[in-house]
PDB file of C-alpha atoms and ligand atoms in Angstrom:
ATOM      1  CA  MET A 488     -18.243 -31.275   5.708  1.00 91.00           C
ATOM      2  CA  THR A 489     -21.607 -32.487   4.397  1.00 95.00           C
ATOM      3  CA  PRO A 490     -23.347 -31.320   1.168  1.00 95.00           C
ATOM      4  CA  LYS A 491     -25.970 -29.665   3.427  1.00 97.00           C
ATOM      5  CA  GLN A 492     -23.222 -27.696   5.177  1.00 97.00           C
ATOM      6  CA  GLN A 493     -21.733 -26.646   1.826  1.00 96.00           C
ATOM      7  CA  GLU A 494     -25.174 -25.380   0.812  1.00 97.00           C
ATOM      8  CA  LEU A 495     -25.648 -23.452   4.098  1.00 98.00           C
ATOM      9  CA  VAL A 496     -22.270 -21.763   3.668  1.00 98.00           C
ATOM     10  CA  LYS A 497     -23.016 -20.841   0.039  1.00 98.00           C
ATOM     11  CA  LYS A 498     -26.422 -19.384   0.965  1.00 97.00           C
ATOM     12  CA  SER A 499     -25.098 -17.361   3.887  1.00 97.00           C
ATOM     13  CA  PHE A 500     -22.152 -16.056   1.863  1.00 98.00           C
ATOM     14  CA  GLU A 501     -24.586 -14.888  -0.835  1.00 97.00           C
ATOM     15  CA  LYS A 502     -26.257 -12.772   1.871  1.00 97.00           C
ATOM     16  CA  VAL A 503     -23.087 -11.075   3.071  1.00 97.00           C
ATOM     17  CA  ARG A 504     -21.325 -10.659  -0.285  1.00 96.00           C
ATOM     18  CA  PRO A 505     -23.456  -7.681  -1.482  1.00 95.00           C
ATOM     19  CA  LYS A 506     -22.339  -5.825   1.642  1.00 95.00           C
ATOM     20  CA  GLY A 507     -18.909  -5.317   0.025  1.00 94.00           C
ATOM     21  CA  THR A 508     -15.993  -5.897   2.364  1.00 96.00           C
ATOM     22  CA  GLU A 509     -18.045  -5.711   5.592  1.00 97.00           C
ATOM     23  CA  ILE A 510     -17.024  -9.243   6.602  1.00 98.00           C
ATOM     24  CA  ALA A 511     -13.356  -8.461   5.996  1.00 98.00           C
ATOM     25  CA  ASP A 512     -13.637  -5.142   7.918  1.00 98.00           C
ATOM     26  CA  LEU A 513     -15.067  -6.957  10.943  1.00 98.00           C
ATOM     27  CA  LEU A 514     -12.699  -9.914  10.584  1.00 98.00           C
ATOM     28  CA  TYR A 515      -9.449  -7.929  10.513  1.00 98.00           C
ATOM     29  CA  LYS A 516     -10.614  -5.631  13.344  1.00 98.00           C
ATOM     30  CA  LYS A 517     -11.151  -8.708  15.536  1.00 98.00           C
ATOM     31  CA  LEU A 518      -7.966 -10.433  14.316  1.00 98.00           C
ATOM     32  CA  PHE A 519      -5.801  -7.427  15.225  1.00 98.00           C
ATOM     33  CA  GLU A 520      -7.369  -7.354  18.701  1.00 98.00           C
ATOM     34  CA  LEU A 521      -6.587 -11.053  19.185  1.00 97.00           C
ATOM     35  CA  GLU A 522      -3.194 -11.029  17.445  1.00 96.00           C
ATOM     36  CA  PRO A 523      -1.786  -7.477  17.636  1.00 96.00           C
ATOM     37  CA  LYS A 524       1.602  -8.560  16.247  1.00 94.00           C
ATOM     38  CA  VAL A 525       0.003  -9.870  13.034  1.00 95.00           C
ATOM     39  CA  ALA A 526      -1.135  -6.346  12.089  1.00 95.00           C
ATOM     40  CA  GLY A 527       2.501  -5.415  11.375  1.00 95.00           C
ATOM     41  CA  LEU A 528       2.757  -8.184   8.772  1.00 95.00           C
ATOM     42  CA  PHE A 529       0.227  -6.474   6.519  1.00 96.00           C
ATOM     43  CA  ARG A 530       2.444  -4.238   4.447  1.00 94.00           C
ATOM     44  CA  GLY A 531       0.080  -3.323   1.634  1.00 94.00           C
ATOM     45  CA  ASP A 532      -3.093  -1.283   1.391  1.00 97.00           C
ATOM     46  CA  MET A 533      -5.720  -2.819   3.727  1.00 97.00           C
ATOM     47  CA  LYS A 534      -8.554  -1.887   1.366  1.00 97.00           C
ATOM     48  CA  GLU A 535      -6.923  -4.025  -1.336  1.00 97.00           C
ATOM     49  CA  GLN A 536      -6.198  -6.796   1.166  1.00 98.00           C
ATOM     50  CA  LYS A 537      -9.856  -6.877   2.211  1.00 98.00           C
ATOM     51  CA  GLU A 538     -10.909  -7.209  -1.424  1.00 98.00           C
ATOM     52  CA  LYS A 539      -8.379 -10.022  -1.934  1.00 97.00           C
ATOM     53  CA  LEU A 540      -9.760 -11.872   1.092  1.00 98.00           C
ATOM     54  CA  MET A 541     -13.369 -11.446  -0.073  1.00 98.00           C
ATOM     55  CA  ARG A 542     -12.447 -12.752  -3.542  1.00 97.00           C
ATOM     56  CA  MET A 543     -10.615 -15.742  -2.077  1.00 97.00           C
ATOM     57  CA  LEU A 544     -13.527 -16.560   0.223  1.00 97.00           C
ATOM     58  CA  GLN A 545     -15.896 -16.314  -2.734  1.00 97.00           C
ATOM     59  CA  ILE A 546     -13.745 -18.658  -4.836  1.00 96.00           C
ATOM     60  CA  ALA A 547     -13.475 -21.114  -1.944  1.00 96.00           C
ATOM     61  CA  VAL A 548     -17.164 -21.027  -1.048  1.00 97.00           C
ATOM     62  CA  GLU A 549     -18.348 -21.358  -4.659  1.00 95.00           C
ATOM     63  CA  GLY A 550     -15.834 -24.119  -5.398  1.00 95.00           C
ATOM     64  CA  ILE A 551     -16.172 -25.948  -2.094  1.00 95.00           C
ATOM     65  CA  ASP A 552     -17.485 -29.083  -3.824  1.00 93.00           C
ATOM     66  CA  ASN A 553     -14.659 -28.979  -6.382  1.00 94.00           C
ATOM     67  CA  HIS A 554     -11.738 -30.238  -4.344  1.00 93.00           C
ATOM     68  CA  ALA A 555      -9.531 -30.911  -7.400  1.00 95.00           C
ATOM     69  CA  GLU A 556      -9.612 -27.250  -8.432  1.00 95.00           C
ATOM     70  CA  LEU A 557      -9.576 -25.698  -4.988  1.00 96.00           C
ATOM     71  CA  GLN A 558      -6.778 -27.735  -3.440  1.00 96.00           C
ATOM     72  CA  PRO A 559      -3.874 -26.324  -5.525  1.00 96.00           C
ATOM     73  CA  MET A 560      -5.109 -22.759  -4.880  1.00 97.00           C
ATOM     74  CA  LEU A 561      -5.250 -23.379  -1.136  1.00 97.00           C
ATOM     75  CA  PHE A 562      -1.810 -25.052  -1.182  1.00 96.00           C
ATOM     76  CA  ASN A 563      -0.453 -21.965  -2.899  1.00 97.00           C
ATOM     77  CA  LEU A 564      -2.112 -19.635  -0.399  1.00 97.00           C
ATOM     78  CA  GLY A 565      -0.755 -21.801   2.429  1.00 96.00           C
ATOM     79  CA  ARG A 566       2.761 -21.602   1.005  1.00 96.00           C
ATOM     80  CA  ILE A 567       2.486 -17.779   0.932  1.00 96.00           C
ATOM     81  CA  HIS A 568       1.252 -17.704   4.543  1.00 96.00           C
ATOM     82  CA  HIS A 569       4.041 -20.062   5.624  1.00 95.00           C
ATOM     83  CA  SER A 570       6.529 -17.581   4.161  1.00 95.00           C
ATOM     84  CA  TYR A 571       4.965 -14.817   6.363  1.00 94.00           C
ATOM     85  CA  GLY A 572       5.579 -17.069   9.386  1.00 94.00           C
ATOM     86  CA  ILE A 573       1.892 -17.584  10.220  1.00 94.00           C
ATOM     87  CA  GLU A 574       1.551 -20.253  12.925  1.00 92.00           C
ATOM     88  CA  GLY A 575      -1.110 -22.843  13.713  1.00 91.00           C
ATOM     89  CA  HIS A 576      -2.657 -21.000  16.673  1.00 93.00           C
ATOM     90  CA  GLN A 577      -3.054 -17.893  14.497  1.00 96.00           C
ATOM     91  CA  PHE A 578      -5.296 -19.923  12.194  1.00 96.00           C
ATOM     92  CA  MET A 579      -7.521 -20.475  15.255  1.00 97.00           C
ATOM     93  CA  SER A 580      -7.646 -16.705  15.920  1.00 98.00           C
ATOM     94  CA  PHE A 581      -8.500 -16.178  12.249  1.00 98.00           C
ATOM     95  CA  GLN A 582     -11.359 -18.687  12.589  1.00 98.00           C
ATOM     96  CA  GLU A 583     -12.653 -16.890  15.694  1.00 98.00           C
ATOM     97  CA  SER A 584     -12.469 -13.564  13.810  1.00 98.00           C
ATOM     98  CA  LEU A 585     -14.282 -14.973  10.780  1.00 98.00           C
ATOM     99  CA  LEU A 586     -17.075 -16.436  12.919  1.00 98.00           C
ATOM    100  CA  HIS A 587     -17.386 -13.155  14.833  1.00 98.00           C
ATOM    101  CA  ALA A 588     -17.651 -11.240  11.543  1.00 98.00           C
ATOM    102  CA  LEU A 589     -20.321 -13.590  10.169  1.00 98.00           C
ATOM    103  CA  ARG A 590     -22.293 -13.528  13.435  1.00 98.00           C
ATOM    104  CA  THR A 591     -22.269  -9.717  13.467  1.00 98.00           C
ATOM    105  CA  SER A 592     -23.229  -9.400   9.819  1.00 98.00           C
ATOM    106  CA  LEU A 593     -25.866 -12.154   9.664  1.00 98.00           C
ATOM    107  CA  GLY A 594     -27.473 -11.593  13.073  1.00 97.00           C
ATOM    108  CA  THR A 595     -30.217 -14.126  13.847  1.00 97.00           C
ATOM    109  CA  GLU A 596     -29.597 -15.877  10.522  1.00 97.00           C
ATOM    110  CA  PHE A 597     -26.280 -17.093  11.932  1.00 98.00           C
ATOM    111  CA  THR A 598     -27.889 -20.122  13.554  1.00 98.00           C
ATOM    112  CA  PRO A 599     -25.844 -22.823  15.341  1.00 98.00           C
ATOM    113  CA  GLU A 600     -26.291 -24.968  12.217  1.00 98.00           C
ATOM    114  CA  VAL A 601     -24.849 -22.227   9.974  1.00 98.00           C
ATOM    115  CA  GLU A 602     -22.001 -21.700  12.456  1.00 98.00           C
ATOM    116  CA  ASP A 603     -21.127 -25.419  12.414  1.00 98.00           C
ATOM    117  CA  ALA A 604     -21.202 -25.380   8.608  1.00 98.00           C
ATOM    118  CA  TRP A 605     -18.726 -22.459   8.481  1.00 98.00           C
ATOM    119  CA  LYS A 606     -16.502 -24.196  11.043  1.00 98.00           C
ATOM    120  CA  ALA A 607     -16.387 -27.285   8.818  1.00 97.00           C
ATOM    121  CA  VAL A 608     -15.601 -25.243   5.689  1.00 97.00           C
ATOM    122  CA  TYR A 609     -12.961 -23.176   7.507  1.00 97.00           C
ATOM    123  CA  LEU A 610     -11.373 -26.344   8.925  1.00 97.00           C
ATOM    124  CA  TYR A 611     -11.082 -27.726   5.399  1.00 96.00           C
ATOM    125  CA  MET A 612      -9.562 -24.464   4.083  1.00 97.00           C
ATOM    126  CA  ALA A 613      -7.131 -23.959   6.957  1.00 97.00           C
ATOM    127  CA  THR A 614      -5.926 -27.576   7.067  1.00 96.00           C
ATOM    128  CA  THR A 615      -5.422 -27.629   3.288  1.00 96.00           C
ATOM    129  CA  MET A 616      -3.455 -24.349   3.488  1.00 96.00           C
ATOM    130  CA  PHE A 617      -1.432 -25.652   6.408  1.00 92.00           C
ATOM    131  CA  ASN A 618      -0.613 -28.971   4.724  1.00 93.00           C
ATOM    132  CA  PHE A 619       0.768 -27.721   1.418  1.00 93.00           C
ATOM    133  CA  PRO A 620       3.466 -30.090   0.120  1.00 92.00           C
ATOM    134  CA  HIS A 621       6.757 -28.895   1.604  1.00 85.00           C
ATOM    135  CA  HIS A 622       8.898 -31.015  -0.739  1.00 74.00           C
ATOM    136  CA  ASP A 623       8.447 -28.302  -3.411  1.00 56.00           C
ATOM    137  CA  GLU A 624      10.706 -26.114  -1.291  1.00 57.00           C
ATOM    138  CA  GLN A 625      13.768 -28.354  -1.677  1.00 54.00           C
ATOM    139  CA  VAL A 626      16.800 -26.598  -3.041  1.00 54.00           C
ATOM    140  CA  GLN A 627      17.094 -27.203  -6.766  1.00 57.00           C
ATOM    141  CA  VAL A 628      20.546 -28.374  -7.864  1.00 66.00           C
ATOM    142  CA  PRO A 629      21.373 -26.574 -11.106  1.00 68.00           C
ATOM    143  CA  HIS A 630      22.029 -28.769 -14.148  1.00 65.00           C
ATOM    144  CA  ASN A 631      25.320 -28.154 -15.898  1.00 56.00           C
TER     145      ASN A 631
HETATM  146  C1  HEM B 819      -8.502 -19.560   5.527  1.00 71.85           C
HETATM  147  C2  HEM B 819      -7.708 -18.627   6.018  1.00 71.85           C
HETATM  148  C3  HEM B 819      -7.101 -17.485   5.238  1.00 71.85           C
HETATM  149  C4  HEM B 819      -7.412 -16.987   4.000  1.00 71.85           C
HETATM  150  C5  HEM B 819      -8.512 -17.429   3.037  1.00 71.85           C
HETATM  151  C6  HEM B 819      -6.471 -15.908   3.737  1.00 71.85           C
HETATM  152  C7  HEM B 819      -6.422 -15.154   2.585  1.00 71.85           C
HETATM  153  C8  HEM B 819      -5.393 -14.293   2.233  1.00 71.85           C
HETATM  154  C9  HEM B 819      -5.191 -13.713   0.915  1.00 71.85           C
HETATM  155  C10 HEM B 819      -6.093 -13.944  -0.309  1.00 71.85           C
HETATM  156  C11 HEM B 819      -4.061 -12.966   0.972  1.00 71.85           C
HETATM  157  C12 HEM B 819      -3.431 -12.187  -0.190  1.00 71.85           C
HETATM  158  C13 HEM B 819      -2.326 -12.996  -0.798  1.00 71.85           C
HETATM  159  C14 HEM B 819      -1.694 -12.316  -2.010  1.00 71.85           C
HETATM  160  O1  HEM B 819      -1.466 -11.095  -1.971  1.00 71.85           O
HETATM  161  O2  HEM B 819      -1.405 -13.030  -2.989  1.00 71.85           O
HETATM  162  C15 HEM B 819      -3.552 -13.056   2.323  1.00 71.85           C
HETATM  163  C16 HEM B 819      -2.422 -12.417   2.782  1.00 71.85           C
HETATM  164  C17 HEM B 819      -2.054 -12.378   4.103  1.00 71.85           C
HETATM  165  N1  HEM B 819      -2.660 -13.065   5.140  1.00 71.85           N
HETATM  166 FE1  HEM B 819      -4.144 -14.399   4.988  1.00 71.85          FE
HETATM  167  N2  HEM B 819      -5.648 -15.767   4.817  1.00 71.85           N
HETATM  168  C18 HEM B 819      -5.987 -16.714   5.745  1.00 71.85           C
HETATM  169  C19 HEM B 819      -5.413 -16.904   6.978  1.00 71.85           C
HETATM  170  C20 HEM B 819      -4.523 -16.036   7.548  1.00 71.85           C
HETATM  171  C21 HEM B 819      -4.089 -16.079   8.930  1.00 71.85           C
HETATM  172  C22 HEM B 819      -4.478 -17.166   9.934  1.00 71.85           C
HETATM  173  C23 HEM B 819      -3.251 -15.024   9.112  1.00 71.85           C
HETATM  174  C24 HEM B 819      -2.571 -14.580  10.378  1.00 71.85           C
HETATM  175  C25 HEM B 819      -3.151 -14.577  11.547  1.00 71.85           C
HETATM  176  C26 HEM B 819      -3.127 -14.325   7.835  1.00 71.85           C
HETATM  177  C27 HEM B 819      -2.330 -13.231   7.567  1.00 71.85           C
HETATM  178  C28 HEM B 819      -2.013 -12.754   6.307  1.00 71.85           C
HETATM  179  C29 HEM B 819      -0.924 -11.812   6.017  1.00 71.85           C
HETATM  180  C30 HEM B 819       0.042 -11.215   7.033  1.00 71.85           C
HETATM  181  C31 HEM B 819      -0.944 -11.573   4.638  1.00 71.85           C
HETATM  182  C32 HEM B 819       0.030 -10.689   3.841  1.00 71.85           C
HETATM  183  C33 HEM B 819      -0.456  -9.308   3.601  1.00 71.85           C
HETATM  184  C34 HEM B 819       0.571  -8.475   2.842  1.00 71.85           C
HETATM  185  O3  HEM B 819       1.268  -8.978   1.971  1.00 71.85           O
HETATM  186  O4  HEM B 819       0.642  -7.280   3.141  1.00 71.85           O
HETATM  187  N3  HEM B 819      -3.934 -14.953   6.917  1.00 71.85           N
HETATM  188  N4  HEM B 819      -4.378 -13.865   3.069  1.00 71.85           N
END
């Protein structure tokens, strides 16, 4: 992920952010087509979930050059997703859904260069989420 790619992602996110949760609407619609079983894992209000996703994407995109701050947040998010039982291949379907949503929303502005930049940023986010430190999950022996 190059500084140029970080800049392209920031700029394109600035264009879609004023459209509210449009990206999340498109993303989840596609995700539930690709992974119908995942839909049942969303227990809460989807409107709230879409806002949560948009906020998280905003934090990640704005902080993409601040690895030290972003990494613990992504580890935490990864830990939560691990507890839902989300698997590796589902992260690929999520990527496909995100790219579809961006392509639909940005139209001709979603150039191959912008697409590659989002792929690089998503790869960083997904791999960080996936590789949260599992040793934190060890059973704690109570002290007497
Ligand atoms: C970079 C990738 C992803 C991001 C940024 C992301 C973001 C989020 C956020 C912010 C939440 C809310 C967590 C909370 O309530 O504290 C969430 C929940 C959730 N996500 Fe993701 N997610 C990602 C990937 C995935 C993937 C790959 C799947 C499955 C295909 C998935 C399925 C879910 C489910 C089932 C929930 C729980 C909803 C509920 O509690 O009702 N997410 N995600």
